[in-house]
PDB file of N, CA and C in Angstrom:
ATOM      1  N   MET M   1      16.090   6.006  -8.994  1.00 67.00           N
ATOM      2  CA  MET M   1      15.882   6.327  -7.601  1.00 67.00           C
ATOM      3  C   MET M   1      14.935   5.292  -6.996  1.00 67.00           C
ATOM      4  N   SER M   2      15.264   4.770  -5.831  1.00 73.00           N
ATOM      5  CA  SER M   2      14.401   3.775  -5.198  1.00 73.00           C
ATOM      6  C   SER M   2      13.677   4.387  -4.000  1.00 73.00           C
ATOM      7  N   TYR M   3      12.509   3.877  -3.742  1.00 78.00           N
ATOM      8  CA  TYR M   3      11.674   4.355  -2.650  1.00 78.00           C
ATOM      9  C   TYR M   3      11.313   3.187  -1.762  1.00 78.00           C
ATOM     10  N   GLU M   4      10.978   3.518  -0.528  1.00 83.00           N
ATOM     11  CA  GLU M   4      10.551   2.500   0.423  1.00 83.00           C
ATOM     12  C   GLU M   4       9.236   2.957   1.031  1.00 83.00           C
ATOM     13  N   VAL M   5       8.247   2.079   1.040  1.00 83.00           N
ATOM     14  CA  VAL M   5       6.956   2.379   1.647  1.00 83.00           C
ATOM     15  C   VAL M   5       7.012   1.907   3.087  1.00 83.00           C
ATOM     16  N   VAL M   6       6.682   2.810   4.003  1.00 87.00           N
ATOM     17  CA  VAL M   6       6.741   2.501   5.428  1.00 87.00           C
ATOM     18  C   VAL M   6       5.336   2.603   6.011  1.00 87.00           C
ATOM     19  N   THR M   7       4.960   1.620   6.790  1.00 89.00           N
ATOM     20  CA  THR M   7       3.654   1.643   7.452  1.00 89.00           C
ATOM     21  C   THR M   7       3.852   1.781   8.957  1.00 89.00           C
ATOM     22  N   ILE M   8       2.794   2.197   9.633  1.00 92.00           N
ATOM     23  CA  ILE M   8       2.861   2.344  11.086  1.00 92.00           C
ATOM     24  C   ILE M   8       2.189   1.142  11.739  1.00 92.00           C
ATOM     25  N   PRO M   9       2.586   0.810  12.967  1.00 94.00           N
ATOM     26  CA  PRO M   9       2.044  -0.387  13.635  1.00 94.00           C
ATOM     27  C   PRO M   9       0.513  -0.471  13.693  1.00 94.00           C
ATOM     28  N   PRO M  10      -0.213   0.621  13.974  1.00 94.00           N
ATOM     29  CA  PRO M  10      -1.680   0.477  13.984  1.00 94.00           C
ATOM     30  C   PRO M  10      -2.242   0.064  12.622  1.00 94.00           C
ATOM     31  N   PHE M  11      -1.642   0.559  11.548  1.00 93.00           N
ATOM     32  CA  PHE M  11      -2.081   0.167  10.204  1.00 93.00           C
ATOM     33  C   PHE M  11      -1.814  -1.315   9.972  1.00 93.00           C
ATOM     34  N   GLU M  12      -0.636  -1.767  10.354  1.00 93.00           N
ATOM     35  CA  GLU M  12      -0.282  -3.181  10.167  1.00 93.00           C
ATOM     36  C   GLU M  12      -1.227  -4.089  10.942  1.00 93.00           C
ATOM     37  N   LYS M  13      -1.612  -3.667  12.132  1.00 95.00           N
ATOM     38  CA  LYS M  13      -2.530  -4.454  12.954  1.00 95.00           C
ATOM     39  C   LYS M  13      -3.910  -4.536  12.288  1.00 95.00           C
ATOM     40  N   GLN M  14      -4.387  -3.406  11.766  1.00 95.00           N
ATOM     41  CA  GLN M  14      -5.678  -3.399  11.084  1.00 95.00           C
ATOM     42  C   GLN M  14      -5.625  -4.212   9.794  1.00 95.00           C
ATOM     43  N   LEU M  15      -4.518  -4.110   9.082  1.00 94.00           N
ATOM     44  CA  LEU M  15      -4.363  -4.875   7.846  1.00 94.00           C
ATOM     45  C   LEU M  15      -4.406  -6.377   8.136  1.00 94.00           C
ATOM     46  N   LYS M  16      -3.740  -6.781   9.177  1.00 94.00           N
ATOM     47  CA  LYS M  16      -3.722  -8.195   9.547  1.00 94.00           C
ATOM     48  C   LYS M  16      -5.131  -8.683   9.897  1.00 94.00           C
ATOM     49  N   ARG M  17      -5.875  -7.863  10.630  1.00 95.00           N
ATOM     50  CA  ARG M  17      -7.241  -8.219  11.005  1.00 95.00           C
ATOM     51  C   ARG M  17      -8.140  -8.305   9.761  1.00 95.00           C
ATOM     52  N   LEU M  18      -8.004  -7.339   8.874  1.00 95.00           N
ATOM     53  CA  LEU M  18      -8.820  -7.346   7.660  1.00 95.00           C
ATOM     54  C   LEU M  18      -8.443  -8.481   6.708  1.00 95.00           C
ATOM     55  N   ALA M  19      -7.168  -8.851   6.708  1.00 94.00           N
ATOM     56  CA  ALA M  19      -6.709  -9.929   5.825  1.00 94.00           C
ATOM     57  C   ALA M  19      -7.348 -11.268   6.202  1.00 94.00           C
ATOM     58  N   LYS M  20      -7.715 -11.423   7.465  1.00 94.00           N
ATOM     59  CA  LYS M  20      -8.406 -12.651   7.872  1.00 94.00           C
ATOM     60  C   LYS M  20      -9.795 -12.707   7.243  1.00 94.00           C
ATOM     61  N   LYS M  21     -10.428 -11.544   7.131  1.00 94.00           N
ATOM     62  CA  LYS M  21     -11.774 -11.479   6.565  1.00 94.00           C
ATOM     63  C   LYS M  21     -11.743 -11.467   5.034  1.00 94.00           C
ATOM     64  N   TYR M  22     -10.724 -10.831   4.475  1.00 94.00           N
ATOM     65  CA  TYR M  22     -10.575 -10.705   3.027  1.00 94.00           C
ATOM     66  C   TYR M  22      -9.230 -11.294   2.613  1.00 94.00           C
ATOM     67  N   PRO M  23      -9.173 -12.580   2.311  1.00 92.00           N
ATOM     68  CA  PRO M  23      -7.904 -13.263   2.019  1.00 92.00           C
ATOM     69  C   PRO M  23      -7.077 -12.646   0.886  1.00 92.00           C
ATOM     70  N   SER M  24      -7.720 -12.059  -0.097  1.00 92.00           N
ATOM     71  CA  SER M  24      -6.969 -11.493  -1.222  1.00 92.00           C
ATOM     72  C   SER M  24      -6.295 -10.169  -0.865  1.00 92.00           C
ATOM     73  N   LEU M  25      -6.651  -9.595   0.258  1.00 92.00           N
ATOM     74  CA  LEU M  25      -6.111  -8.288   0.643  1.00 92.00           C
ATOM     75  C   LEU M  25      -4.594  -8.305   0.787  1.00 92.00           C
ATOM     76  N   LYS M  26      -4.065  -9.368   1.316  1.00 90.00           N
ATOM     77  CA  LYS M  26      -2.614  -9.461   1.528  1.00 90.00           C
ATOM     78  C   LYS M  26      -1.851  -9.350   0.205  1.00 90.00           C
ATOM     79  N   SER M  27      -2.276 -10.092  -0.796  1.00 91.00           N
ATOM     80  CA  SER M  27      -1.586 -10.045  -2.085  1.00 91.00           C
ATOM     81  C   SER M  27      -1.838  -8.722  -2.804  1.00 91.00           C
ATOM     82  N   GLU M  28      -3.053  -8.181  -2.687  1.00 89.00           N
ATOM     83  CA  GLU M  28      -3.353  -6.890  -3.310  1.00 89.00           C
ATOM     84  C   GLU M  28      -2.514  -5.779  -2.685  1.00 89.00           C
ATOM     85  N   PHE M  29      -2.355  -5.825  -1.382  1.00 91.00           N
ATOM     86  CA  PHE M  29      -1.564  -4.807  -0.703  1.00 91.00           C
ATOM     87  C   PHE M  29      -0.085  -4.922  -1.078  1.00 91.00           C
ATOM     88  N   SER M  30       0.422  -6.135  -1.161  1.00 91.00           N
ATOM     89  CA  SER M  30       1.824  -6.296  -1.540  1.00 91.00           C
ATOM     90  C   SER M  30       2.057  -5.838  -2.985  1.00 91.00           C
ATOM     91  N   ASP M  31       1.072  -6.058  -3.866  1.00 88.00           N
ATOM     92  CA  ASP M  31       1.170  -5.549  -5.243  1.00 88.00           C
ATOM     93  C   ASP M  31       1.205  -4.023  -5.251  1.00 88.00           C
ATOM     94  N   LEU M  32       0.368  -3.420  -4.438  1.00 86.00           N
ATOM     95  CA  LEU M  32       0.344  -1.961  -4.342  1.00 86.00           C
ATOM     96  C   LEU M  32       1.681  -1.416  -3.855  1.00 86.00           C
ATOM     97  N   ILE M  33       2.252  -2.045  -2.845  1.00 88.00           N
ATOM     98  CA  ILE M  33       3.544  -1.610  -2.309  1.00 88.00           C
ATOM     99  C   ILE M  33       4.624  -1.707  -3.387  1.00 88.00           C
ATOM    100  N   GLU M  34       4.640  -2.798  -4.119  1.00 87.00           N
ATOM    101  CA  GLU M  34       5.622  -2.956  -5.197  1.00 87.00           C
ATOM    102  C   GLU M  34       5.472  -1.855  -6.242  1.00 87.00           C
ATOM    103  N   ARG M  35       4.242  -1.571  -6.632  1.00 84.00           N
ATOM    104  CA  ARG M  35       3.997  -0.519  -7.622  1.00 84.00           C
ATOM    105  C   ARG M  35       4.440   0.850  -7.110  1.00 84.00           C
ATOM    106  N   LEU M  36       4.119   1.135  -5.860  1.00 83.00           N
ATOM    107  CA  LEU M  36       4.505   2.424  -5.293  1.00 83.00           C
ATOM    108  C   LEU M  36       6.017   2.566  -5.185  1.00 83.00           C
ATOM    109  N   GLU M  37       6.701   1.489  -4.850  1.00 83.00           N
ATOM    110  CA  GLU M  37       8.155   1.554  -4.739  1.00 83.00           C
ATOM    111  C   GLU M  37       8.803   1.780  -6.101  1.00 83.00           C
ATOM    112  N   LEU M  38       8.206   1.237  -7.146  1.00 82.00           N
ATOM    113  CA  LEU M  38       8.748   1.418  -8.487  1.00 82.00           C
ATOM    114  C   LEU M  38       8.435   2.797  -9.059  1.00 82.00           C
ATOM    115  N   ASN M  39       7.211   3.245  -8.840  1.00 79.00           N
ATOM    116  CA  ASN M  39       6.788   4.519  -9.416  1.00 79.00           C
ATOM    117  C   ASN M  39       5.789   5.211  -8.476  1.00 79.00           C
ATOM    118  N   PRO M  40       6.276   5.983  -7.510  1.00 78.00           N
ATOM    119  CA  PRO M  40       5.389   6.595  -6.506  1.00 78.00           C
ATOM    120  C   PRO M  40       4.465   7.682  -7.050  1.00 78.00           C
ATOM    121  N   LEU M  41       4.708   8.169  -8.252  1.00 74.00           N
ATOM    122  CA  LEU M  41       3.868   9.233  -8.801  1.00 74.00           C
ATOM    123  C   LEU M  41       2.877   8.726  -9.836  1.00 74.00           C
ATOM    124  N   SER M  42       2.709   7.425  -9.926  1.00 67.00           N
ATOM    125  CA  SER M  42       1.793   6.867 -10.914  1.00 67.00           C
ATOM    126  C   SER M  42       0.349   6.977 -10.425  1.00 67.00           C
ATOM    127  N   THR M  43      -0.577   6.676 -11.314  1.00 59.00           N
ATOM    128  CA  THR M  43      -1.992   6.715 -10.958  1.00 59.00           C
ATOM    129  C   THR M  43      -2.545   5.307 -10.881  1.00 59.00           C
ATOM    130  N   PHE M  44      -3.439   5.108  -9.950  1.00 59.00           N
ATOM    131  CA  PHE M  44      -4.118   3.832  -9.774  1.00 59.00           C
ATOM    132  C   PHE M  44      -5.612   4.093  -9.739  1.00 59.00           C
ATOM    133  N   LYS M  45      -6.329   3.479 -10.665  1.00 57.00           N
ATOM    134  CA  LYS M  45      -7.788   3.579 -10.708  1.00 57.00           C
ATOM    135  C   LYS M  45      -8.263   5.027 -10.613  1.00 57.00           C
ATOM    136  N   LYS M  46      -7.663   5.878 -11.399  1.00 52.00           N
ATOM    137  CA  LYS M  46      -8.038   7.287 -11.518  1.00 52.00           C
ATOM    138  C   LYS M  46      -7.747   8.115 -10.265  1.00 52.00           C
ATOM    139  N   ASN M  47      -7.077   7.566  -9.288  1.00 54.00           N
ATOM    140  CA  ASN M  47      -6.679   8.341  -8.113  1.00 54.00           C
ATOM    141  C   ASN M  47      -5.201   8.625  -8.213  1.00 54.00           C
ATOM    142  N   LEU M  48      -4.829   9.865  -8.086  1.00 53.00           N
ATOM    143  CA  LEU M  48      -3.441  10.241  -8.177  1.00 53.00           C
ATOM    144  C   LEU M  48      -2.740   9.948  -6.856  1.00 53.00           C
ATOM    145  N   VAL M  49      -1.659   9.216  -6.927  1.00 55.00           N
ATOM    146  CA  VAL M  49      -0.887   8.905  -5.741  1.00 55.00           C
ATOM    147  C   VAL M  49       0.309   9.862  -5.746  1.00 55.00           C
ATOM    148  N   LEU M  50       0.399  10.689  -4.730  1.00 56.00           N
ATOM    149  CA  LEU M  50       1.462  11.688  -4.669  1.00 56.00           C
ATOM    150  C   LEU M  50       2.497  11.301  -3.630  1.00 56.00           C
ATOM    151  N   ARG M  51       3.709  11.683  -3.899  1.00 57.00           N
ATOM    152  CA  ARG M  51       4.794  11.447  -2.960  1.00 57.00           C
ATOM    153  C   ARG M  51       4.676  12.461  -1.827  1.00 57.00           C
ATOM    154  N   LEU M  52       4.786  11.980  -0.595  1.00 56.00           N
ATOM    155  CA  LEU M  52       4.761  12.870   0.559  1.00 56.00           C
ATOM    156  C   LEU M  52       6.136  13.492   0.762  1.00 56.00           C
ATOM    157  N   GLN M  53       6.159  14.737   1.160  1.00 51.00           N
ATOM    158  CA  GLN M  53       7.437  15.418   1.365  1.00 51.00           C
ATOM    159  C   GLN M  53       7.661  15.693   2.831  1.00 51.00           C
TER     160      GLN M  53
END
């Protein structure tokens, strides 16, 4: 089963602004999206990521 992570425009705008200040954020965020699309119920750094219904 495949999943797609969808963001909202205000989030994308804030991410773009923060990426200017923190250059590694763009690659870290894309890694997170890839992981979530592959396995949305996995855990990252002891935080449980749950699928929204």
